[in-house]
Amino acid sequence: EAGVAQSPRYKIIEKRQSVAFWCNPISGHATLYWYQQILGQGPKLLIQFQNNGVVDDSQLPKDRFSAERLKGVDSTLKIQPAKLEDSAVYLCASSFSRDRGLGYTFGSGTRLTVV
Amino acid sequence: GDSVTQMEGPVTLSEEAFLTINCTYTATGYPSLFWYVQYPGEGLQLLLKATKADDKGSNKGFEATYRKETTSFHLEKGSVQVSDSAVYFCALIDPGGYNKLIFGAGTRLAVHP
């Protein structure tokens, strides 16, 4: 089974620029998550989708971050404008269902550096 | 809110040494507990899990037991290898939430020959 695909792997931008990340989950996984992992910290959930609907975006800085999953499959996370503190690895994950015993499958992440 | 606390790293061991990485949690209900591992340059991988009290998760020689009375899920391995060098994350899923996975800060393990 193919894993969770993310692109790009790396991105360097200047502050105040915009950037977008793409994620394609495992086929059939209804739930998709975006996490932010700042260096030296554990991943923090930004947004969770169930099919194409948002389930939890309480930790998403909505003044600059946005995400969509229009057809309930792949997803895009955007930052506009970027700040220095947005430098992090952005991880996408998916899960088959809301069964809390299954855990998630993570992609390799996109490492963003804002200079 | 729910949270996970891990011992601070880095943990530095010689090959074949015994490993323990402590993890405790705070949750309102009875969460499922996980250990994830992140090897250098790679994504997060599920290492093991336990879904109810007294369950023992195990994989690749690693073990962890869900202890409700001490709210702990410590990771152990009897004999570490250089290839075990990675960052280890303890995590939980809150049964009352939307299957939200909450992570600890991670513990870096370095194993030397």
Coordinates of C-alpha atoms in Angstrom, one line a residue:
Chain A
E1 CA 0.0 0.0 0.0
A2 CA 1.4 3.4 -0.9
G3 CA 2.1 5.7 2.1
V4 CA 1.0 9.3 2.7
A5 CA 2.6 11.5 0.0
Q6 CA 3.7 15.0 0.7
S7 CA 5.4 17.7 -1.4
P8 CA 7.6 19.5 -1.5
R9 CA 10.2 18.0 0.9
Y10 CA 11.9 21.3 1.5
K11 CA 11.0 24.9 1.1
I12 CA 12.8 28.1 1.9
I13 CA 10.9 31.4 1.7
E14 CA 11.3 34.9 2.9
K15 CA 9.1 36.3 5.7
R16 CA 5.8 37.7 4.4
Q17 CA 5.8 35.4 1.4
S18 CA 3.2 32.7 0.9
V19 CA 3.7 29.0 0.6
A20 CA 1.6 25.9 0.0
F21 CA 2.0 22.3 1.0
W22 CA 0.3 19.3 -0.6
C23 CA -0.7 16.0 0.9
N24 CA -2.2 12.8 -0.6
P25 CA -3.4 10.4 2.1
I26 CA -3.6 6.6 1.9
S27 CA -6.4 5.5 -0.4
G28 CA -9.6 5.0 1.6
H29 CA -8.5 7.0 4.6
A30 CA -11.4 9.3 5.5
T31 CA -9.5 11.3 8.2
L32 CA -6.6 13.6 7.3
Y33 CA -4.5 15.6 9.7
W34 CA -2.0 18.4 9.4
Y35 CA 0.6 18.8 12.2
Q36 CA 3.3 21.3 12.8
Q37 CA 6.5 20.1 14.4
I38 CA 8.9 22.9 15.6
L39 CA 12.5 21.8 16.1
G40 CA 12.9 20.1 19.5
Q41 CA 9.1 19.8 20.1
G42 CA 6.5 17.2 19.6
P43 CA 4.0 17.6 16.7
K44 CA 1.1 19.8 17.3
L45 CA -2.3 19.3 15.5
L46 CA -3.2 22.2 13.2
I47 CA -6.3 20.9 11.5
Q48 CA -8.3 17.6 11.1
F49 CA -10.6 16.7 8.3
Q50 CA -13.2 14.0 8.1
N51 CA -13.8 13.5 4.4
N52 CA -14.0 17.1 3.1
G53 CA -15.3 18.6 6.4
V54 CA -13.3 20.3 9.1
V55 CA -13.5 18.4 12.5
D56 CA -11.0 20.4 14.5
D57 CA -9.1 23.6 13.6
S58 CA -8.9 25.0 17.1
Q59 CA -5.0 25.3 16.9
L60 CA -4.8 26.7 13.4
P61 CA -3.7 30.4 13.3
K62 CA -6.5 31.4 11.0
D63 CA -5.2 34.8 10.3
R64 CA -2.4 33.3 8.2
F65 CA -3.0 29.6 7.8
S66 CA -5.7 28.0 5.7
A67 CA -6.3 24.4 4.6
E68 CA -8.7 22.7 2.3
R69 CA -9.7 19.2 1.2
L70 CA -12.2 19.9 -1.5
K71 CA -12.9 16.4 -2.8
G72 CA -12.3 14.5 0.4
V73 CA -9.0 13.1 -0.9
D74 CA -5.9 15.2 -1.1
S75 CA -5.3 18.4 0.9
T76 CA -3.5 21.7 0.7
L77 CA -2.2 23.7 3.6
K78 CA -1.3 27.4 2.9
I79 CA 0.5 30.0 4.9
Q80 CA 0.1 33.7 3.9
P81 CA 2.0 35.7 5.0
A82 CA 4.7 33.6 6.6
K83 CA 6.5 34.6 9.8
L84 CA 9.9 33.5 11.1
E85 CA 8.2 31.4 13.8
D86 CA 6.5 29.3 11.1
S87 CA 9.8 27.5 10.4
A88 CA 9.0 23.9 11.2
V89 CA 8.3 20.5 9.6
Y90 CA 4.7 20.2 8.4
L91 CA 3.4 16.7 8.7
C92 CA 0.4 15.2 7.1
A93 CA -1.2 12.0 8.4
S94 CA -4.3 9.9 7.7
S95 CA -6.3 7.3 9.4
F96 CA -8.9 4.8 8.2
S97 CA -11.5 5.6 10.7
R98 CA -12.2 7.1 14.1
D99 CA -11.1 3.9 15.7
R100 CA -8.8 5.2 18.4
G101 CA -6.7 2.0 18.4
L102 CA -5.4 2.2 14.9
G103 CA -3.1 5.2 15.2
Y104 CA -2.2 7.3 12.2
T105 CA 0.1 6.9 9.2
F106 CA 2.4 9.9 8.7
G107 CA 4.0 11.3 5.6
S108 CA 7.7 12.3 5.5
G109 CA 6.8 16.0 6.0
T110 CA 7.7 19.3 4.4
R111 CA 10.5 21.2 6.1
L112 CA 9.8 24.9 5.9
T113 CA 12.5 27.5 6.6
V114 CA 11.4 31.2 6.8
V115 CA 14.3 33.7 6.5
Chain B
G1 CA -6.6 19.3 28.8
D2 CA -5.0 16.1 27.9
S3 CA -1.2 16.0 27.8
V4 CA 1.8 13.8 27.6
T5 CA 5.1 14.2 29.6
Q6 CA 8.3 12.5 28.5
M7 CA 11.7 12.4 30.1
E8 CA 14.1 14.9 28.7
G9 CA 16.9 13.8 26.4
P10 CA 19.2 13.2 25.0
V11 CA 19.6 9.7 26.3
T12 CA 23.1 8.4 25.5
L13 CA 23.7 4.6 25.8
S14 CA 26.3 2.1 24.8
E15 CA 25.2 -0.7 22.5
E16 CA 23.5 -3.6 24.3
A17 CA 22.6 -1.4 27.3
F18 CA 19.1 -1.4 28.8
L19 CA 16.8 1.4 27.7
T20 CA 14.0 3.0 29.6
I21 CA 12.2 6.2 28.4
N22 CA 9.6 7.4 30.9
C23 CA 6.2 8.7 29.8
T24 CA 3.3 9.8 31.9
Y25 CA 0.0 11.2 30.7
T26 CA -3.0 13.2 31.8
A27 CA -6.4 12.4 30.4
T28 CA -10.0 12.8 31.4
G29 CA -11.0 9.3 30.1
Y30 CA -9.2 6.2 29.2
P31 CA -7.0 7.0 26.2
S32 CA -5.2 4.8 23.8
L33 CA -1.4 5.1 24.1
F34 CA 1.3 5.0 21.5
W35 CA 5.0 5.2 20.9
Y36 CA 6.2 6.7 17.7
V37 CA 9.8 6.8 16.4
Q38 CA 11.4 9.3 14.1
Y39 CA 14.7 8.2 12.5
P40 CA 17.0 10.9 11.2
G41 CA 15.6 12.4 8.0
E42 CA 12.5 10.3 8.1
G43 CA 8.8 10.7 9.1
L44 CA 7.1 9.4 12.2
Q45 CA 6.5 5.7 12.4
L46 CA 4.2 3.9 14.8
L47 CA 6.4 1.7 17.0
L48 CA 3.8 0.2 19.4
K49 CA 0.5 0.8 21.0
A50 CA -1.9 -0.2 23.8
T51 CA -5.6 0.5 24.0
K52 CA -6.6 -0.5 27.5
A53 CA -5.1 -0.8 31.0
D54 CA -2.5 -3.5 31.5
D55 CA -2.1 -4.1 27.8
K56 CA 1.5 -4.5 26.7
G57 CA 2.5 -3.2 23.3
S58 CA 5.6 -4.7 21.7
N59 CA 7.6 -4.4 18.5
K60 CA 11.2 -4.7 17.4
G61 CA 12.3 -5.7 20.9
F62 CA 10.6 -2.6 22.4
E63 CA 7.9 -2.9 25.0
A64 CA 5.6 -0.6 26.9
T65 CA 2.8 -1.5 29.4
Y66 CA -0.3 0.7 29.9
R67 CA -0.4 1.4 33.7
K68 CA -3.6 3.2 34.6
E69 CA -2.8 3.4 38.3
T70 CA 0.4 5.4 37.6
T71 CA -0.9 6.9 34.3
S72 CA 2.3 5.8 32.7
F73 CA 3.5 4.1 29.5
H74 CA 7.3 3.7 29.8
L75 CA 9.2 2.4 26.8
E76 CA 11.8 -0.3 27.4
K77 CA 14.3 -2.4 25.4
G78 CA 16.6 -5.0 26.9
S79 CA 19.5 -4.4 24.5
V80 CA 19.7 -1.4 22.3
Q81 CA 21.6 -1.2 19.0
V82 CA 23.2 1.7 17.1
S83 CA 20.3 1.5 14.7
D84 CA 17.9 2.4 17.4
S85 CA 19.2 5.9 17.5
A86 CA 16.2 8.2 16.9
V87 CA 13.7 10.4 18.5
Y88 CA 10.9 8.7 20.4
F89 CA 7.5 10.2 21.0
C90 CA 4.9 9.1 23.4
A91 CA 1.3 10.0 22.4
L92 CA -2.3 9.4 23.3
I93 CA -5.7 9.6 21.7
D94 CA -8.4 11.0 23.8
P95 CA -11.5 8.9 23.6
G96 CA -13.8 11.9 24.1
G97 CA -12.3 13.9 21.3
Y98 CA -12.1 13.6 17.5
N99 CA -9.4 10.9 17.5
K100 CA -6.9 13.6 18.1
L101 CA -3.4 12.4 18.6
I102 CA -1.5 14.3 21.3
F103 CA 2.3 14.1 21.5
G104 CA 4.9 14.5 24.1
A105 CA 8.0 16.6 23.4
G106 CA 10.1 13.6 22.3
T107 CA 13.2 12.0 23.7
R108 CA 16.3 11.7 21.6
L109 CA 18.2 8.4 21.9
A110 CA 21.8 8.1 20.8
V111 CA 23.4 4.7 20.9
H112 CA 27.2 4.4 20.6
P113 CA 29.2 1.2 19.6

